[in-house]
Coordinates of C-alpha atoms in Angstrom, one line a residue:
M14 CA 4.4 4.3 -18.5
T15 CA 4.5 5.5 -22.2
I16 CA 3.5 8.6 -24.1
D17 CA 3.0 8.2 -27.8
I18 CA 4.6 11.2 -29.6
T19 CA 4.6 9.8 -33.2
G20 CA 4.5 12.7 -35.6
L21 CA 4.5 15.3 -32.8
P22 CA 6.3 18.5 -33.8
P23 CA 9.2 19.4 -31.5
E24 CA 7.7 22.8 -30.7
R25 CA 4.7 21.0 -29.1
I26 CA 6.9 19.7 -26.3
V27 CA 6.9 22.4 -23.6
F28 CA 8.8 23.0 -20.4
A29 CA 6.9 25.3 -18.1
S30 CA 6.6 25.8 -14.3
S31 CA 3.2 26.0 -12.5
P32 CA 2.4 27.7 -9.2
L33 CA -0.7 25.5 -8.7
A34 CA 1.2 22.3 -9.3
E35 CA 3.9 23.4 -6.9
L36 CA 1.3 24.3 -4.3
G37 CA -0.1 20.7 -4.7
N38 CA 3.4 19.3 -4.0
A39 CA 3.9 21.6 -1.1
L40 CA 0.6 20.4 0.5
H41 CA 1.8 16.8 -0.1
V42 CA 5.0 17.6 1.8
L43 CA 3.0 19.1 4.7
A44 CA 0.8 16.0 4.8
E45 CA 3.5 13.4 4.3
P46 CA 6.9 14.8 5.5
G47 CA 8.3 11.3 5.7
H48 CA 8.2 11.0 1.9
H49 CA 10.6 14.0 1.7
P50 CA 13.8 13.8 3.6
G51 CA 15.4 17.2 3.6
L52 CA 12.2 19.2 3.8
S53 CA 11.2 18.3 7.3
G54 CA 12.3 21.8 8.6
W55 CA 10.1 23.6 6.1
A56 CA 7.2 21.3 6.8
T57 CA 7.4 21.6 10.6
A58 CA 7.7 25.4 10.5
T59 CA 4.9 25.8 8.0
A60 CA 2.5 23.5 9.8
A61 CA 3.2 25.2 13.1
G62 CA 2.2 28.5 11.5
L63 CA -1.1 27.4 10.1
K64 CA -4.2 28.8 11.7
P65 CA -6.4 26.0 13.1
D66 CA -9.3 26.7 10.7
L67 CA -7.1 26.5 7.6
A68 CA -5.4 23.3 9.0
D69 CA -8.8 21.7 9.5
R70 CA -9.9 22.5 6.0
L71 CA -6.7 21.2 4.5
H72 CA -7.3 18.0 6.4
E73 CA -10.8 17.7 4.8
A74 CA -9.4 17.8 1.3
S75 CA -6.1 16.1 2.0
F76 CA -6.8 13.0 -0.2
L77 CA -6.3 15.3 -3.2
W78 CA -2.6 15.4 -2.5
T79 CA -2.0 12.3 -0.4
T80 CA -4.0 9.4 -1.8
T81 CA -3.3 10.7 -5.3
F82 CA -1.8 13.8 -6.8
S83 CA -5.0 15.2 -8.2
D84 CA -5.1 16.4 -11.8
V85 CA -7.0 19.5 -10.6
F86 CA -3.5 20.8 -9.9
L87 CA -2.6 20.7 -13.6
P88 CA -5.8 22.1 -15.1
F89 CA -4.2 23.4 -18.3
A90 CA -3.8 19.8 -19.4
G91 CA -7.6 19.3 -19.3
I92 CA -8.6 22.3 -21.4
P93 CA -9.0 21.5 -25.1
G94 CA -6.8 23.6 -27.3
A95 CA -4.6 24.9 -24.5
N96 CA -1.0 25.7 -25.2
G97 CA 0.5 23.4 -22.6
R98 CA 1.6 26.1 -20.3
A99 CA 0.3 26.9 -16.8
G100 CA -0.5 30.4 -15.5
A101 CA 2.2 32.8 -14.5
T102 CA 0.6 33.3 -11.1
L103 CA -1.5 31.1 -8.8
G104 CA -4.5 33.2 -9.6
E105 CA -4.1 32.5 -13.4
D106 CA -3.7 28.8 -12.6
L107 CA -6.9 28.9 -10.5
D108 CA -8.7 30.6 -13.4
L109 CA -7.7 27.6 -15.6
M110 CA -9.1 25.3 -12.9
D111 CA -12.4 27.2 -13.2
R112 CA -12.4 26.6 -16.9
L113 CA -12.4 22.8 -16.6
D114 CA -15.8 21.4 -17.5
E115 CA -17.8 19.8 -14.7
D116 CA -17.2 16.2 -15.8
R117 CA -13.4 16.7 -16.0
F118 CA -13.3 18.5 -12.7
L119 CA -15.3 15.9 -10.9
A120 CA -13.4 13.0 -12.3
A121 CA -10.1 14.6 -11.4
A122 CA -11.2 15.4 -7.9
L123 CA -12.5 11.9 -7.3
E124 CA -9.6 10.1 -9.0
F125 CA -8.7 8.4 -5.7
T126 CA -12.0 6.4 -6.0
C127 CA -11.4 5.2 -9.5
S128 CA -7.7 4.7 -10.0
P129 CA -8.0 1.3 -11.7
V130 CA -9.8 2.9 -14.6
Y131 CA -8.0 6.2 -14.5
A132 CA -6.4 6.0 -18.0
E133 CA -9.4 4.4 -19.6
G134 CA -11.7 7.3 -19.4
A135 CA -14.5 5.2 -18.0
P136 CA -17.3 7.1 -16.2
F137 CA -17.1 6.7 -12.5
S138 CA -20.0 5.5 -10.3
A139 CA -21.2 7.7 -7.5
A140 CA -22.1 4.7 -5.4
R141 CA -18.7 3.1 -5.9
A142 CA -17.0 6.5 -5.2
L143 CA -18.8 6.7 -1.9
E144 CA -18.0 3.1 -1.0
L145 CA -14.3 3.6 -1.6
A146 CA -14.2 6.9 0.1
A147 CA -15.7 5.3 3.2
G148 CA -12.7 3.1 3.5
H149 CA -10.5 6.1 3.9
G150 CA -12.4 7.7 6.8
P151 CA -15.3 9.9 7.6
H152 CA -13.8 13.2 6.4
Q153 CA -13.1 11.8 3.0
L154 CA -16.5 10.3 2.8
D155 CA -18.1 13.6 3.7
F156 CA -16.0 15.5 1.2
T157 CA -16.9 13.0 -1.5
R158 CA -20.6 13.4 -0.8
R159 CA -20.2 17.2 -1.0
L160 CA -18.3 16.9 -4.3
L161 CA -21.0 14.7 -5.8
D162 CA -23.9 16.9 -4.5
D163 CA -22.4 20.3 -5.5
P164 CA -19.4 20.2 -7.8
A165 CA -19.6 24.0 -8.6
G166 CA -19.8 24.9 -5.0
M167 CA -16.9 22.6 -4.0
R168 CA -14.8 24.0 -6.9
A169 CA -15.3 27.5 -5.4
W170 CA -14.5 26.1 -1.9
L171 CA -11.2 24.6 -3.2
R172 CA -10.3 27.9 -4.9
R173 CA -10.8 29.8 -1.7
L174 CA -8.7 27.2 0.2
F175 CA -5.8 27.5 -2.2
E176 CA -6.0 31.3 -2.1
E177 CA -5.8 31.2 1.7
C178 CA -2.8 28.8 1.4
D179 CA -1.1 31.4 -0.8
E180 CA -1.7 34.1 1.8
A181 CA -0.6 31.9 4.7
F182 CA 2.6 30.5 3.3
F183 CA 2.8 29.7 -0.4
A184 CA 3.3 33.2 -1.8
D185 CA 6.6 33.6 0.2
T186 CA 7.6 30.1 -0.8
W187 CA 6.9 30.6 -4.5
R188 CA 8.9 33.9 -4.5
R189 CA 11.9 31.9 -3.2
I190 CA 11.7 28.9 -5.5
A191 CA 10.3 30.4 -8.7
P192 CA 13.6 31.7 -10.0
G193 CA 15.2 28.3 -9.7
L194 CA 12.3 26.6 -11.5
A195 CA 12.4 29.2 -14.2
A196 CA 16.1 28.6 -14.7
D197 CA 15.5 24.8 -14.9
V198 CA 12.8 25.4 -17.6
R199 CA 15.2 27.6 -19.6
H200 CA 18.0 25.0 -19.3
K201 CA 15.8 22.0 -20.3
T202 CA 14.3 24.0 -23.2
D203 CA 17.8 24.8 -24.4
I204 CA 18.8 21.1 -24.3
L205 CA 15.7 20.2 -26.2
R206 CA 16.3 22.7 -28.9
H207 CA 20.0 22.2 -29.4
R208 CA 20.6 18.5 -28.4
G209 CA 17.3 16.8 -29.0
L210 CA 14.6 15.1 -27.0
A211 CA 16.6 12.1 -25.9
E212 CA 19.1 14.3 -24.1
A213 CA 16.4 16.5 -22.7
L214 CA 14.6 13.5 -21.2
E215 CA 17.9 12.2 -19.7
S216 CA 18.4 15.6 -18.1
V217 CA 14.9 15.5 -16.5
S218 CA 15.3 12.0 -15.0
A219 CA 17.3 8.8 -15.5
A220 CA 13.8 7.1 -15.4
L221 CA 12.9 8.7 -18.7
S222 CA 13.9 7.6 -22.2
L223 CA 13.0 7.9 -25.8
A224 CA 12.0 4.7 -27.6
E225 CA 12.0 4.8 -31.4
D226 CA 10.7 2.0 -33.7
G227 CA 10.8 3.2 -37.3
P228 CA 8.4 6.2 -37.5
R229 CA 6.9 5.4 -34.1
R230 CA 8.3 7.4 -31.1
R231 CA 7.4 7.1 -27.5
I232 CA 8.5 8.7 -24.2
V233 CA 9.0 5.9 -21.7
A234 CA 8.9 6.4 -17.9
D235 CA 10.3 3.6 -15.8
K236 CA 7.7 3.5 -13.1
M237 CA 6.1 0.7 -11.1
V238 CA 2.7 1.4 -12.6
E239 CA 1.6 0.7 -16.2
G240 CA -0.2 3.3 -18.3
H241 CA -0.3 4.8 -21.8
S242 CA -1.1 8.2 -23.1
T243 CA -0.8 10.1 -26.3
G244 CA 0.5 13.5 -27.1
V245 CA -1.5 13.7 -30.4
D246 CA -5.0 13.4 -29.0
P247 CA -7.3 15.6 -31.2
A248 CA -9.8 15.9 -28.3
V249 CA -7.4 18.1 -26.3
G250 CA -4.7 19.2 -28.8
A251 CA -1.3 17.9 -29.6
G252 CA 1.5 18.3 -27.1
V253 CA 3.4 17.1 -24.0
S254 CA 4.3 19.3 -21.0
F255 CA 7.1 19.0 -18.5
V256 CA 6.6 20.7 -15.2
P257 CA 9.5 21.0 -12.7
S258 CA 9.1 20.9 -8.9
S259 CA 11.3 21.9 -6.0
F260 CA 9.1 19.9 -3.6
G261 CA 8.7 16.9 -5.8
W262 CA 11.6 14.5 -5.0
P263 CA 11.4 11.5 -5.1
H264 CA 8.1 11.6 -7.0
L265 CA 8.2 11.5 -10.8
M266 CA 4.5 11.8 -11.9
V267 CA 2.9 11.3 -15.3
L268 CA -0.6 12.6 -15.9
H269 CA -2.0 10.1 -18.4
A270 CA -5.8 10.5 -18.1
Q271 CA -7.6 9.9 -21.3
H272 CA -8.3 13.1 -23.3
W273 CA -6.0 15.1 -21.1
R274 CA -2.7 16.5 -22.3
P275 CA 0.2 14.3 -21.0
V276 CA 2.2 16.0 -18.3
V277 CA 5.5 14.8 -16.8
H278 CA 5.8 16.4 -13.3
Y279 CA 9.5 16.0 -12.3
P280 CA 11.6 16.9 -9.3
V281 CA 14.5 19.3 -9.3
G282 CA 17.3 18.3 -6.9
A283 CA 17.4 15.5 -4.3
P284 CA 18.4 15.6 -0.6
E285 CA 20.9 13.4 1.1
L286 CA 19.3 10.3 2.8
P287 CA 20.4 8.4 5.9
G288 CA 22.6 5.4 5.4
P289 CA 21.3 1.8 5.0
A290 CA 20.1 -0.4 7.9
P291 CA 22.3 -2.9 9.7
V292 CA 23.1 -6.0 7.6
E293 CA 20.9 -8.4 9.4
L294 CA 17.8 -6.2 9.3
L295 CA 18.5 -5.2 5.7
Q296 CA 18.7 -8.9 4.7
R297 CA 15.3 -9.6 6.3
R298 CA 13.7 -6.7 4.5
M299 CA 15.3 -7.4 1.2
E300 CA 14.0 -11.0 1.4
A301 CA 10.5 -9.7 2.1
L302 CA 10.8 -7.5 -1.0
A303 CA 12.1 -10.1 -3.3
H304 CA 8.6 -10.8 -4.7
P305 CA 7.6 -8.4 -7.5
L306 CA 4.0 -8.2 -6.3
R307 CA 5.2 -7.1 -2.8
M308 CA 7.2 -4.3 -4.5
R309 CA 4.0 -3.2 -6.2
L310 CA 2.1 -3.3 -2.9
C311 CA 4.8 -1.1 -1.4
R312 CA 4.2 1.4 -4.1
K313 CA 0.5 1.6 -3.4
L314 CA 0.9 1.6 0.4
A315 CA 3.6 4.4 0.2
R316 CA 0.9 6.7 -1.2
T317 CA -2.1 5.9 0.9
A318 CA -3.3 3.6 3.6
S319 CA -5.4 0.9 1.9
T320 CA -7.6 -2.0 2.8
T321 CA -7.0 -5.6 1.7
G322 CA -10.0 -5.4 -0.6
E323 CA -8.7 -2.2 -2.3
L324 CA -5.3 -3.8 -2.9
A325 CA -6.9 -7.0 -4.3
E326 CA -9.0 -4.9 -6.7
T327 CA -6.1 -2.8 -7.8
Y328 CA -3.8 -5.7 -8.6
G329 CA -6.4 -8.3 -9.7
I330 CA -5.7 -10.9 -7.0
T331 CA -7.7 -12.4 -4.2
P332 CA -7.9 -10.9 -0.7
P333 CA -6.3 -14.0 0.9
E334 CA -3.3 -13.7 -1.4
V335 CA -3.0 -10.0 -0.5
S336 CA -3.1 -10.9 3.2
R337 CA -0.3 -13.4 2.8
H338 CA 2.0 -10.8 1.2
L339 CA 1.1 -8.2 3.7
A340 CA 2.0 -10.6 6.5
V341 CA 5.5 -11.0 5.0
L342 CA 5.9 -7.2 4.8
K343 CA 4.6 -6.7 8.3
R344 CA 7.0 -9.3 9.8
A345 CA 9.9 -7.4 8.1
G346 CA 8.7 -4.2 9.9
L347 CA 7.9 -2.5 6.6
I348 CA 4.2 -1.8 7.0
S349 CA 1.9 -0.6 9.8
T350 CA -1.7 -1.5 10.3
R351 CA -4.5 0.4 12.0
R352 CA -8.2 -0.1 12.4
R353 CA -10.8 2.6 11.4
G354 CA -14.3 1.4 12.2
R355 CA -14.9 -1.8 10.3
Y356 CA -11.9 -1.1 8.0
V357 CA -8.3 -2.3 8.5
L358 CA -5.9 0.0 6.8
H359 CA -2.3 -0.9 5.9
Q360 CA 0.5 1.7 5.1
L361 CA 4.1 1.6 4.2
D362 CA 6.6 2.7 6.9
V363 CA 8.5 5.2 4.7
A364 CA 11.1 5.8 7.4
A365 CA 12.0 2.1 7.5
V366 CA 12.1 2.0 3.7
A367 CA 14.3 5.0 3.5
R368 CA 16.9 3.1 5.5
I369 CA 17.1 0.4 2.8
G370 CA 18.5 3.1 0.5
S371 CA 17.6 6.0 -1.7
D372 CA 17.3 3.9 -4.9
F373 CA 14.5 1.8 -3.4
L374 CA 12.7 4.8 -1.9
E375 CA 12.8 6.7 -5.1
T376 CA 11.5 3.7 -7.0
V377 CA 8.5 3.0 -4.9
L378 CA 7.6 6.7 -4.7
R379 CA 8.3 7.5 -8.3

């Protein structure tokens, strides 16, 4: 993943925290606690305290923070001429979400239906969006229909949902973690100003680096997905933003949608993980993961349950070839399979992957 910053003034590189972005990560932890060793206590206590009505509505919209991390959580990046900083409060962030034009909001909310063309800026097809949503279950299909039929109404519905999350649990959580995020922002900004961008990137993550080829300069993120963005897009204004997260590990996310400001959403801190599996089991699993395509399949399946057809479309291979690789992973006990209507969904067993070791877990979830 690369971000072109050729000619970008240093002052256009911004470190800033975001309450809405952190709420998105917190909702992801609630939905996928297996991705986040060390946060299971918070997830269990918070989920137990949710009122049934709020829990049901969170389930309706859950693909926004499970299938993908929706760009609606980083709305400042989609507003032309914005300064690259989120709001100081959740309410201010939600005001920014309200300022997204309808096309940007709808494309961001339906990103899970068009991920293969995410960075290309291609218009999405309503029919294709509904077809892909159907593969993820009836509640996502219904939510997609509602989004397509009434974008303005659904934006207001989402705002109310996020405000209720704030009242239920997030306001207390944000008061606890905001000082640490602010301290990280100050520290990273100080490194950027006094030691330069290369050291600032290194302090953010070992997966980030600065590539310089003559006058050309790029931020490079070592991820198992390819993409390109630019920090000098005149359509949205020059700049790159870095947003810290206390709930993010092991995810390192890069917003790289066309005509959106690039954003690197990075974790602060990492928990201790369980030790590796027994040697015999580890050997079987490592042999299953030796193929580079199976590694890529694991990345996709770690984020969302997918059908064979979706995997084939994502990676440009045939469904039979996908099935052969899935069979190898299943024999190694690394994926699970369930049927939903006429669809067969496959998903990575994150707990099993965690036993291979933290390096592999962080790589597939990065």
